[in-house]
Structure formats: structure tokens, C-alpha cells
Coordinates of C-alpha atoms in Angstrom, one line a residue:
X2 CA 127.5 104.2 113.7
X3 CA 130.3 106.5 114.0
X4 CA 129.8 109.4 116.1
X5 CA 129.6 112.9 114.7
X6 CA 132.8 114.2 116.6
X7 CA 135.3 111.5 114.8
X8 CA 138.2 113.1 112.9
X9 CA 138.4 112.9 109.5
X10 CA 141.0 113.7 106.8
X11 CA 138.6 115.7 104.5
X12 CA 136.2 118.2 105.1
X13 CA 132.4 118.1 104.6
X14 CA 131.4 117.4 101.1
X15 CA 134.7 116.4 99.5
X16 CA 133.9 112.8 98.5
X17 CA 133.5 113.8 95.0
X18 CA 137.2 113.6 93.5
X19 CA 137.0 112.3 90.1
X20 CA 134.5 111.2 87.6
X21 CA 135.8 107.5 88.4
X22 CA 134.8 107.9 92.0
X23 CA 131.4 108.6 91.1
X24 CA 130.8 105.0 89.7
X25 CA 131.6 103.5 93.1
X26 CA 128.8 102.6 95.5
X27 CA 128.1 105.7 98.0
X28 CA 129.0 103.9 100.9
X29 CA 132.5 102.9 99.2
X30 CA 132.9 106.5 98.3
X31 CA 132.3 107.7 101.7
X32 CA 134.2 105.4 104.1
X33 CA 135.4 107.6 107.0
X34 CA 133.3 109.4 109.5
X35 CA 132.9 113.2 108.8
X36 CA 133.3 116.1 110.8
X37 CA 130.4 117.9 111.9
X38 CA 128.7 119.0 108.5
X39 CA 129.0 122.7 109.2
X40 CA 129.4 123.5 105.3
X41 CA 126.1 121.6 104.4
X42 CA 124.2 123.2 107.2
X43 CA 125.4 126.4 106.3
X44 CA 124.6 125.8 102.8
X45 CA 120.7 125.2 103.7
X46 CA 120.8 128.1 106.3
X47 CA 121.8 130.7 103.6
X48 CA 119.3 128.8 101.3
X49 CA 116.5 129.7 103.8
X50 CA 117.6 133.0 104.5
X51 CA 117.1 133.9 100.8
X52 CA 113.8 132.1 100.9
X53 CA 113.0 134.5 103.8
X54 CA 114.2 137.8 102.2
X55 CA 112.8 136.9 98.7
X56 CA 109.4 136.1 100.1
X57 CA 108.9 139.7 100.8
X58 CA 108.4 140.1 97.4
X59 CA 107.6 136.8 95.6
X60 CA 105.9 134.9 98.8
X61 CA 102.6 135.1 100.3
X62 CA 102.8 138.9 100.6
X63 CA 100.0 141.0 102.4
X64 CA 97.2 143.2 100.0
X65 CA 98.5 146.3 102.3
X66 CA 101.8 145.7 103.8
X67 CA 102.5 148.1 106.6
X68 CA 106.5 147.4 106.0
X69 CA 106.9 147.3 102.3
X70 CA 103.8 148.6 100.9
X71 CA 105.3 151.9 100.4
X72 CA 108.7 153.6 100.8
X73 CA 112.2 152.6 99.3
X74 CA 111.9 148.7 99.6
X75 CA 108.4 148.4 97.8
X76 CA 110.2 147.8 94.6
X77 CA 110.6 144.1 95.6
X78 CA 106.9 143.7 95.1
X79 CA 106.4 144.7 91.6
X80 CA 107.8 144.2 88.1
X81 CA 111.2 143.5 87.6
X82 CA 111.9 143.6 91.6
X83 CA 109.4 140.9 91.8
X84 CA 111.0 138.6 89.0
X85 CA 114.4 139.2 90.9
X86 CA 112.9 138.2 94.2
X87 CA 111.7 134.9 92.4
X88 CA 115.1 134.4 91.0
X89 CA 116.5 134.6 94.6
X90 CA 113.5 132.7 96.1
X91 CA 114.3 129.5 93.8
X92 CA 118.1 129.8 94.3
X93 CA 117.6 129.6 98.3
X94 CA 115.0 126.5 97.6
X95 CA 117.7 124.8 95.5
X96 CA 120.5 125.7 98.1
X97 CA 118.0 123.8 101.0
X98 CA 117.4 120.9 98.6
X99 CA 121.0 120.6 97.9
X100 CA 122.0 120.7 101.5
X101 CA 118.9 118.1 102.4
X102 CA 120.5 115.7 99.8
X103 CA 124.0 116.0 101.1
X104 CA 122.8 115.3 104.4
X105 CA 120.7 112.3 103.1
X106 CA 124.2 111.0 101.5
X107 CA 126.0 111.0 104.7
X108 CA 122.9 109.4 106.6
X109 CA 123.2 106.6 104.0
X110 CA 126.9 106.2 104.3
X111 CA 126.6 106.3 108.3
X112 CA 128.8 109.2 108.6
X113 CA 126.4 111.1 110.7
X114 CA 123.9 110.8 113.3
X115 CA 120.7 112.2 114.5
X116 CA 122.4 115.3 116.1
X117 CA 123.7 117.0 112.9
X118 CA 120.1 116.6 111.2
X119 CA 118.3 118.0 114.0
X120 CA 120.6 121.1 114.1
X121 CA 120.3 121.5 110.1
X122 CA 116.7 121.4 110.4
X123 CA 116.6 124.0 113.1
X124 CA 118.9 126.2 111.3
X125 CA 116.8 126.0 108.1
X126 CA 113.5 126.4 110.0
X127 CA 114.8 129.6 111.8
X128 CA 114.7 132.3 109.1
X129 CA 111.2 131.0 108.0
X130 CA 109.6 131.5 111.3
X131 CA 109.4 135.3 110.5
X132 CA 109.0 134.9 106.8
X133 CA 106.0 135.7 104.7
X134 CA 104.0 132.8 103.9
X135 CA 105.6 130.4 101.4
X136 CA 103.9 128.4 98.7
X137 CA 100.3 129.0 100.2
X138 CA 98.3 131.7 101.8
X139 CA 96.3 129.1 104.1
X140 CA 97.8 130.9 107.3
X141 CA 95.4 133.9 106.4
X142 CA 92.5 131.8 106.3
X143 CA 93.3 130.4 109.7
X144 CA 93.0 133.7 111.1
X145 CA 90.3 134.7 109.4
X146 CA 88.3 131.9 110.7
X147 CA 89.6 132.5 114.1
X148 CA 88.4 136.1 113.8
X149 CA 85.0 134.8 112.9
X150 CA 85.0 132.6 116.1
X151 CA 86.2 135.7 118.3
X152 CA 83.3 137.9 116.9
X153 CA 80.6 135.5 117.3
X154 CA 80.5 134.5 113.6
X155 CA 80.0 130.9 113.2
X156 CA 83.1 129.7 110.7
X157 CA 80.9 126.7 109.7
X158 CA 78.0 128.8 108.4
X159 CA 79.8 131.9 107.3
X160 CA 83.0 133.0 105.4
X161 CA 85.4 135.7 106.6
X162 CA 84.1 138.1 104.1
X163 CA 80.8 138.8 106.4
X164 CA 83.1 140.1 109.2
X165 CA 82.8 143.9 109.6
X166 CA 86.0 144.1 111.9
X167 CA 89.9 143.4 111.5
X168 CA 89.9 144.7 107.7
X169 CA 93.5 143.4 107.2
X170 CA 92.5 139.9 108.2
X171 CA 89.6 139.8 106.0
X172 CA 91.0 141.2 103.0
X173 CA 94.2 138.6 102.8
X174 CA 92.1 135.7 103.1
X175 CA 92.1 134.1 99.7
X176 CA 89.0 134.7 97.3
X177 CA 88.2 131.1 97.2
X178 CA 87.8 130.9 101.0
X179 CA 86.1 134.2 101.6
X180 CA 82.8 132.8 101.3
X181 CA 83.3 129.0 102.0
X182 CA 82.9 127.5 105.5
X183 CA 86.1 126.3 107.7
X184 CA 87.2 122.7 106.8
X185 CA 89.3 122.3 110.0
X186 CA 88.3 121.0 113.4
X187 CA 86.9 123.2 116.2
X188 CA 90.0 122.8 118.3
X189 CA 92.1 124.3 115.8
X190 CA 89.5 127.1 115.3
X191 CA 90.0 127.8 119.1
X192 CA 93.6 128.0 118.6
X193 CA 93.4 130.3 115.8
X194 CA 90.9 132.5 117.7
X195 CA 93.4 132.6 120.6
X196 CA 96.0 134.0 118.3
X197 CA 93.7 136.8 116.6
X198 CA 92.6 137.7 120.3
X199 CA 96.4 138.6 120.9
X200 CA 97.3 139.9 117.4
X201 CA 94.3 141.7 116.3
X202 CA 94.7 143.3 112.8
X203 CA 98.4 142.8 112.9
X204 CA 98.7 140.5 110.0
X205 CA 102.5 139.9 110.5
X206 CA 102.3 139.3 114.2
X207 CA 99.4 136.9 113.4
X208 CA 101.4 134.8 111.0
X209 CA 104.6 134.5 113.2
X210 CA 102.6 133.7 116.4
X211 CA 100.7 131.0 114.2
X212 CA 104.0 129.3 113.4
X213 CA 105.2 129.4 117.0
X214 CA 102.2 127.6 118.0
X215 CA 102.3 125.1 115.5
X216 CA 105.8 124.1 116.3
X217 CA 104.2 122.6 119.4
X218 CA 103.4 119.7 116.9
X219 CA 107.0 119.6 115.7
X220 CA 108.2 119.4 119.2
X221 CA 105.6 116.4 119.9
X222 CA 106.8 114.7 116.8
X223 CA 110.5 115.1 117.8
X224 CA 109.5 113.4 121.3
X225 CA 107.7 110.4 119.6
X226 CA 109.7 109.6 116.4
X227 CA 112.9 108.3 118.5
X228 CA 110.4 106.1 120.5
X229 CA 108.7 104.9 117.1
X230 CA 111.7 104.1 115.6
X231 CA 112.5 101.5 118.5
X232 CA 109.3 100.0 118.0
X233 CA 109.0 99.8 114.0
X234 CA 112.4 99.1 113.6
X235 CA 113.8 102.1 111.6
X236 CA 117.1 104.1 111.6
X237 CA 116.6 107.3 113.6
X238 CA 119.0 109.4 111.4
X239 CA 117.1 108.2 108.3
X240 CA 113.7 108.9 110.3
X241 CA 114.7 112.6 111.1
X242 CA 116.1 113.1 107.7
X243 CA 112.9 112.1 106.1
X244 CA 110.5 113.5 108.4
X245 CA 112.0 116.8 110.0
X246 CA 114.7 117.9 107.6
X247 CA 113.0 117.4 104.3
X248 CA 111.7 120.5 102.4
X249 CA 108.1 119.1 103.1
X250 CA 108.6 120.0 106.8
X251 CA 110.7 123.0 106.4
X252 CA 109.1 124.9 103.7
X253 CA 105.4 123.7 103.6
X254 CA 104.6 122.7 107.4
X255 CA 106.6 125.3 109.0
X256 CA 107.3 128.1 106.2
X257 CA 103.7 127.6 104.9
X258 CA 102.6 127.3 107.8
X259 CA 100.1 124.4 108.0
X260 CA 98.0 123.1 110.9
X261 CA 98.7 119.5 109.8
X262 CA 102.0 120.1 111.7
X263 CA 99.8 120.4 114.8
X264 CA 97.8 117.4 114.1
X265 CA 100.7 115.3 113.2
X266 CA 102.1 115.9 116.6
X267 CA 99.3 114.6 118.4
X268 CA 98.6 111.6 116.0
X269 CA 102.4 110.4 116.4
X270 CA 102.3 110.2 119.9
X271 CA 98.9 108.5 119.9
X272 CA 100.3 105.8 117.7
X273 CA 103.4 105.6 120.0
X274 CA 101.0 105.2 122.9
X275 CA 98.7 102.4 121.1
X276 CA 102.1 100.5 120.5
X277 CA 103.0 101.1 124.1
X278 CA 99.5 99.7 125.4
X279 CA 98.3 103.0 126.6
X280 CA 95.3 102.6 124.6
X281 CA 93.0 105.2 126.4
X282 CA 95.7 107.7 125.9
X283 CA 96.3 106.7 122.3
X284 CA 92.4 107.1 121.4
X285 CA 92.3 110.4 123.3
X286 CA 95.3 112.0 121.7
X287 CA 94.3 110.8 118.1
X288 CA 90.4 112.3 118.8
X289 CA 92.1 115.5 119.8
X290 CA 94.1 115.4 116.6
X291 CA 91.0 115.1 114.7
X292 CA 89.6 117.8 116.3
X293 CA 92.4 119.9 114.9
X294 CA 92.1 118.3 111.4
X295 CA 89.8 115.4 110.9
X296 CA 92.0 113.5 108.7
X297 CA 93.3 111.8 112.1
X298 CA 90.1 110.0 112.4
X299 CA 91.7 107.7 109.8
X300 CA 94.0 106.2 112.4
X301 CA 91.2 105.5 115.0
X302 CA 89.9 102.1 113.5
X303 CA 93.5 101.0 113.2
X304 CA 94.0 101.8 117.0
X305 CA 91.2 99.7 117.9
X306 CA 92.6 96.7 116.1
X307 CA 96.0 97.3 118.1
X308 CA 93.9 97.3 121.4
X309 CA 92.2 94.1 120.6
X310 CA 95.4 92.3 120.1
X311 CA 96.7 93.4 123.2
X312 CA 93.7 91.7 125.0
X313 CA 94.5 88.2 126.4
X314 CA 92.1 85.4 125.8
X315 CA 89.1 85.3 123.6
X316 CA 88.7 85.0 120.0
X317 CA 89.7 87.9 117.6
X318 CA 86.1 89.1 117.2
X319 CA 85.6 89.1 120.8
X320 CA 88.6 90.9 121.3
X321 CA 87.6 93.5 118.9
X322 CA 84.3 94.5 120.5
X323 CA 86.1 94.3 123.8
X324 CA 88.5 96.9 122.4
X325 CA 85.9 98.8 120.3
X326 CA 83.5 99.7 123.1
X327 CA 85.8 101.3 125.6
X328 CA 87.4 103.1 122.5
X329 CA 84.0 104.4 121.9
X330 CA 83.6 105.4 125.5
X331 CA 86.8 107.6 125.2
X332 CA 86.0 108.9 121.8
X333 CA 82.7 110.4 122.4
X334 CA 83.2 112.3 125.4
X335 CA 86.6 113.7 124.3
X336 CA 84.8 114.6 120.9
X337 CA 81.8 116.3 122.4
X338 CA 83.9 118.0 125.2
X339 CA 86.5 119.2 122.7
X340 CA 83.7 120.6 120.2
X341 CA 81.9 122.0 123.2
X342 CA 85.0 123.9 124.6
X343 CA 85.8 125.0 121.3
X344 CA 82.6 126.5 119.9
X345 CA 80.7 127.0 123.2
X346 CA 78.1 124.4 122.1
X347 CA 78.1 120.8 120.4
X348 CA 78.0 122.2 117.1
X349 CA 78.8 119.4 114.5
X350 CA 78.1 121.5 111.7
X351 CA 81.8 121.6 111.4
X352 CA 81.4 118.4 109.4
X353 CA 79.8 120.1 106.7
X354 CA 82.7 122.2 106.1
X355 CA 84.6 119.1 105.2
X356 CA 83.2 119.7 101.6
X357 CA 84.5 123.2 101.3
X358 CA 88.2 121.8 100.0
X359 CA 86.5 119.8 97.1
X360 CA 86.2 123.1 95.3
X361 CA 89.8 122.8 94.6
X362 CA 90.1 121.0 91.3
X363 CA 93.4 120.2 89.5
X364 CA 95.3 117.4 88.5
X365 CA 97.4 116.8 91.4
X366 CA 94.4 114.8 92.8
X367 CA 94.6 111.7 90.6
X368 CA 90.7 111.4 90.1
X369 CA 90.4 114.9 89.0
X370 CA 93.5 114.6 86.7
X371 CA 91.7 111.4 85.0
X372 CA 88.5 113.3 84.6
X373 CA 90.2 116.3 82.9
X374 CA 91.9 113.7 80.5
X375 CA 88.8 112.4 79.4
X376 CA 87.2 116.0 79.1
X377 CA 90.0 116.9 76.9
X378 CA 89.8 114.0 74.7
X379 CA 85.8 114.5 74.5
X380 CA 86.2 118.1 74.0
X381 CA 88.2 117.6 70.7
X382 CA 85.0 116.5 69.3
X383 CA 82.2 118.1 71.1
X384 CA 82.0 121.1 73.1
X385 CA 81.0 120.1 76.8
X386 CA 81.7 121.3 80.2
X387 CA 84.4 119.5 82.3
X388 CA 82.7 119.3 85.6
X389 CA 80.7 116.0 84.6
X390 CA 83.9 114.0 83.8
X391 CA 85.5 115.5 87.0
X392 CA 82.6 114.6 89.2
X393 CA 82.2 111.1 87.8
X394 CA 86.0 110.2 88.3
X395 CA 85.8 111.6 91.7
X396 CA 82.8 109.6 92.6
X397 CA 84.3 106.3 91.3
X398 CA 87.5 107.2 93.3
X399 CA 85.7 107.6 96.4
X400 CA 84.4 104.3 95.9
X401 CA 87.6 102.9 95.2
X402 CA 89.1 104.6 98.2
X403 CA 86.5 103.3 100.6
X404 CA 87.1 99.5 99.5
X405 CA 91.1 100.3 99.9
X406 CA 90.5 101.7 103.4
X407 CA 88.5 98.8 104.3
X408 CA 91.3 96.5 102.9
X409 CA 94.0 98.2 104.8
X410 CA 92.1 97.9 108.0
X411 CA 91.4 94.3 107.6
X412 CA 95.1 93.6 106.8
X413 CA 95.8 95.4 110.1
X414 CA 93.9 93.0 112.1
X415 CA 96.9 91.3 113.6
X416 CA 97.8 94.7 115.3
X417 CA 101.3 95.9 116.2
X418 CA 103.9 97.2 113.7
X419 CA 101.5 95.9 110.7
X420 CA 98.7 98.0 111.9
X421 CA 100.9 101.1 111.8
X422 CA 102.1 100.3 108.4
X423 CA 98.5 99.9 106.9
X424 CA 97.4 102.9 108.9
X425 CA 100.1 105.1 107.0
X426 CA 99.1 103.6 103.6
X427 CA 95.6 104.5 104.5
X428 CA 96.5 108.1 105.4
X429 CA 98.6 108.4 102.2
X430 CA 95.6 107.0 99.9
X431 CA 93.3 109.5 101.7
X432 CA 95.6 112.3 100.8
X433 CA 96.1 111.0 97.1
X434 CA 92.4 110.0 96.1
X435 CA 90.1 112.1 98.1
X436 CA 89.7 115.5 96.8
X437 CA 91.4 117.6 97.0
X438 CA 95.0 116.6 96.9
X439 CA 97.3 119.3 98.5
X440 CA 101.0 119.0 98.4
X441 CA 101.5 118.9 102.1
X442 CA 98.6 116.4 102.6
X443 CA 101.2 113.5 101.8
X444 CA 103.1 114.4 105.2
X445 CA 100.0 112.4 107.1
X446 CA 101.4 109.2 105.7
X447 CA 105.4 109.8 105.3
X448 CA 105.9 110.7 109.1
X449 CA 104.5 107.5 110.2
X450 CA 106.3 105.6 107.6
X451 CA 109.6 107.5 108.3
X452 CA 110.0 105.4 111.3
X453 CA 110.1 102.1 109.5
X454 CA 113.2 100.7 107.9
X455 CA 113.8 102.4 104.3
X456 CA 115.8 101.3 101.3
X457 CA 117.9 103.9 99.7
X458 CA 116.0 103.6 96.4
X459 CA 112.9 104.5 98.3
X460 CA 114.5 107.3 100.1
X461 CA 115.6 108.6 96.7
X462 CA 111.9 108.5 95.4
X463 CA 111.0 110.8 98.6
X464 CA 113.4 113.1 97.5
X465 CA 111.7 113.5 94.0
X466 CA 108.4 113.6 95.6
X467 CA 109.3 116.0 98.3
X468 CA 110.9 118.5 95.6
X469 CA 108.0 118.0 93.2
X470 CA 105.3 118.7 95.8
X471 CA 107.1 122.1 97.1
X472 CA 107.5 123.2 93.3
X473 CA 104.0 122.6 91.8
X474 CA 102.5 125.6 93.7
X475 CA 103.8 129.1 93.0
X476 CA 105.5 130.9 96.0
X477 CA 102.5 133.1 96.0
X478 CA 100.3 130.1 96.9
X479 CA 98.7 130.0 93.5
X480 CA 99.0 126.5 91.8
X481 CA 101.3 126.2 88.6
X482 CA 99.9 122.8 87.6
X483 CA 98.7 123.7 84.3
X484 CA 102.0 125.9 83.3
X485 CA 103.5 122.7 81.2
X486 CA 106.7 124.4 80.8
X487 CA 107.3 125.0 84.2
X488 CA 106.3 121.5 85.3
X489 CA 108.5 120.1 83.0
X490 CA 111.3 121.9 85.0
X491 CA 109.9 120.8 88.2
X492 CA 110.1 117.3 87.1
X493 CA 113.6 117.5 85.9
X494 CA 114.6 119.1 88.9
X495 CA 112.9 116.5 91.3
X496 CA 114.4 113.7 89.3
X497 CA 117.8 115.2 89.3
X498 CA 117.7 115.7 93.1
X499 CA 116.7 112.1 93.6
X500 CA 119.4 110.7 91.4
X501 CA 121.9 113.0 93.4
X502 CA 121.0 111.2 96.4
X503 CA 122.5 108.0 95.1
X504 CA 125.1 109.0 92.8
X505 CA 126.5 112.6 93.5
X506 CA 126.7 114.5 90.4
X507 CA 124.6 112.4 88.4
X508 CA 125.2 113.8 85.0
X509 CA 128.7 114.4 85.8
X510 CA 128.2 118.1 85.4
X511 CA 130.9 119.0 88.3
X512 CA 133.4 116.5 86.7
X513 CA 133.1 118.0 83.5
X514 CA 133.6 121.4 84.7
X515 CA 136.8 120.3 86.6
X516 CA 138.1 118.6 83.4
X517 CA 137.8 122.1 81.5

């Protein structure tokens, strides 16, 4: 692969010359190495800056904003000002996606290495570190649940609404989560408690500090992914483009922000440790990831297979139990100690909090969507409630999911890279089939899969999915899944973005403009 410092006769992004050129394969159109892609990185940075500024009026704004609540800038939060903020926000998003797709073309053509991608990701994330939450309000729930733990109220028994302190923290929690128990692991609540103990009732400082703490997970991923690529056979620039520079990472996990980022840090290093035969470390790290977000537990049975296949002598069954027993011997004390340190007791009531997200019902979760379709068909004839249809479809899906997980686990019995692949598929299946399905959940499997070898057409699918999953929620954090004209525009934008990765200007819009 050419280095990023080689000279080139043309500037960044100038490969589109004529409409005839767009008929050639991408690698043939971009044959020479490029200079450092300053223009592309700058485009995404401008887009991220627009996202940050526009989020002041169109993002997850505070109910009582000490900066913009009153005064000459408060117009951006209301009426035409808010509409204008939405225009700028989606313009910024389009610029970030455009820049990301352009980087992807250069990666496919071998024009750039890893460094420009990391620089781009850093530049795009930087403005969002001080932005209001984007496309979610979950961070306000984190702070509310951390405040509960700080002031002695069990987050797994009570909702933030029962707090009689820190009114700004409490009132900004989404109404759905005001009275529901926390669905997160105890270790993350300890992290949230520490953040609130520093920032108190200052929500702006709380959001910014939460992002900075979650960046630890990103740093862990950046350390682990190059090493995972060596084991799993991928290309590092592709991996970094998919896992680090994508809108799912930049806008959802960092701009959100979401605690999945911290969990993924422990998960990626844990998987790496398992591949490098450091099985004790692997089980311990993934268990810690589970104490942040319980989803990481899906990886543990696959790590046992990897351990078993590194043992010499004995049958597969015998080696499995030789690995299982010490794995349990590590898991149990780490789980108990992590829970005790976080909550001050061995309170496993946090497991009941996992039921709370099932309150979310929308068609992004496939079983829920199928249930709603059946309900709509029956409702034409008979006036019936929708809940039985959704409940039955979710129950069937949970049975199917359990069977699928068992199958993936069994297919992983030879350990090694194959076990990691099936682990990633299992994580994706949980994100898609278990209620609820929230857009950023798909990063659980994508981040691991990014270290494998990718075909261009599959990368294009990821582009479509990524753009779609960012846009199906409004910037305020409310879902837009039943605004069908809006969803039609989102699907069109997603497909156009995917096509643009493989064929610049797929509809020849630029070429037509130049002819005119």
C-alpha cells in the first residue's frame, strides 16, 4: 500500500473528471496515491462543527438551559430558529457522511493508509465533545441513575423521579425512564456516580465529562483493533474506516454519547486476549464489560471454546470442561467483586433492570415490526389492541434467537478466528431480535467484524445501514420511524450513500451539472 506522503498530480477528490470516467472500476479511476486528504477531512470537520452548533437548537437540548434558555441566542430553540437549526444539522450530517464515503473510496483504491482515517475521525469527533447530545437523550438517564446511586437510592428499584436533589439532572431524564429501573451494569452506574459527584447539577459539564470518560473505551478499541486485524486477516485502513470513522461511532457513540463505547473497549481487548491465549485476562475483561453493559456476556461462551481449543490433549468435550471450570472460577469472583464494589453489596437486582428497555416498541426491532404488521391487517376488520400481536411475535423471536445463539456457539467449537466470527454474528442477532433494537446496538457486532476481510459490496451495505441507523431517530432523540415520508427520504439517502462508495456520482448529478 502506498504511503500517504507520496506526491500526486491531482488534489484530493479530483478523480471525477467526466461521466465516462465514472463507468470505470474505482481502482482504475484512482490509480495514483493521493496527498494527505486535507479537503475530505476538512469537509467532515466543517460538517461536525455544524452538527455541534445546530444541536444547540435541534439536538437533545436541556429543559432549563443556563446558556441559551434566555437571551439573544434563545431564538435557536424555538419556531423558525429551531427549523433553521435542523436544516444546518442535517447539512452537517450530510457533509460528515460525504467525507466518510470519500475516505472509503480512497481506502478501496489503496490511496491512503490508517493515519489519515484516524486524523479524520479525531477531527470529526472533536466538535461533538462539547455538543448537546445528538439523536438521543440517554446521557441524561446515565446522569440521573448515577445521581440515584450517589444519594443512596437504588437505581434498580427506583426511577430518577424519586430523587429530591439535583433538579436539573432529574428533569432532563426522558419521561419514559423517569420511573423505570436502570438497565445498565453496576460498574457503569459507579462510573456515572463518579461523574455526578464531580459535576453535580451542572448538566453541560456532566454531558462533556461523560463523553471524555467514554473515550477510554475508544482508546482501548484503537489499541486492540490493529492487533485483531493481524489475527483475523482484515486490512487495517478498512477496519478503522468501518469501526472508528463511521457515523455510527462519530455521531452515535461519541456524539450521543452511549456507554456501549466503554463496553466495546473491554470486549475488543478481551477477544484479542483470547486469540493470544491469555484466557484468564480475556474472561476477566469481558466480565468487566458485562458489568458495564450486560450484552458483553454473549461473548463469554465463545471465549470458553477458544480456551478449550488451545488446550493440548484430551477430547473436545473434555477440553471444553477443562476450560469451562477455570473460566467460571474467574467469572464468579470478578462478577461478585465488581457488583459489590459498585453497589456496596451483592445486589443482583440489576438483572431485573434488563426488562426496562422492552418498554420501547417500534418496527426497528424486527419481531415488533412483524407484530405491528399483523395487528394492522387484523385491525382493518376488528378493533383490537396491538400489544398481544407484538408480545406473541417477540416471544417467538426470543425462541428463535435462543436457537440461533446455540447454533452459532456450536459452530464456534473449533475456536480461533471462526469462534470470533460466530461471536460477532451472535451479538448482531441479539441487537436485531431481542427487544428493543436501538440503532447503536449494531455496533456490538460491527466493531468485531470490522477486523475481518471485507468485500467492497459489503462495505457499501455498511454505509447504507450506518446512514439509515443514524437518521431514523430525530436529532432530539425521539424516534421518527412512523413518519413515512421522512423514512422514505432516509432510505433514499442511505442507498445513494452506499452507491456513492462504489461509483462516485452514481446518478451522474455532478456530470449533468458540468455539462450545463
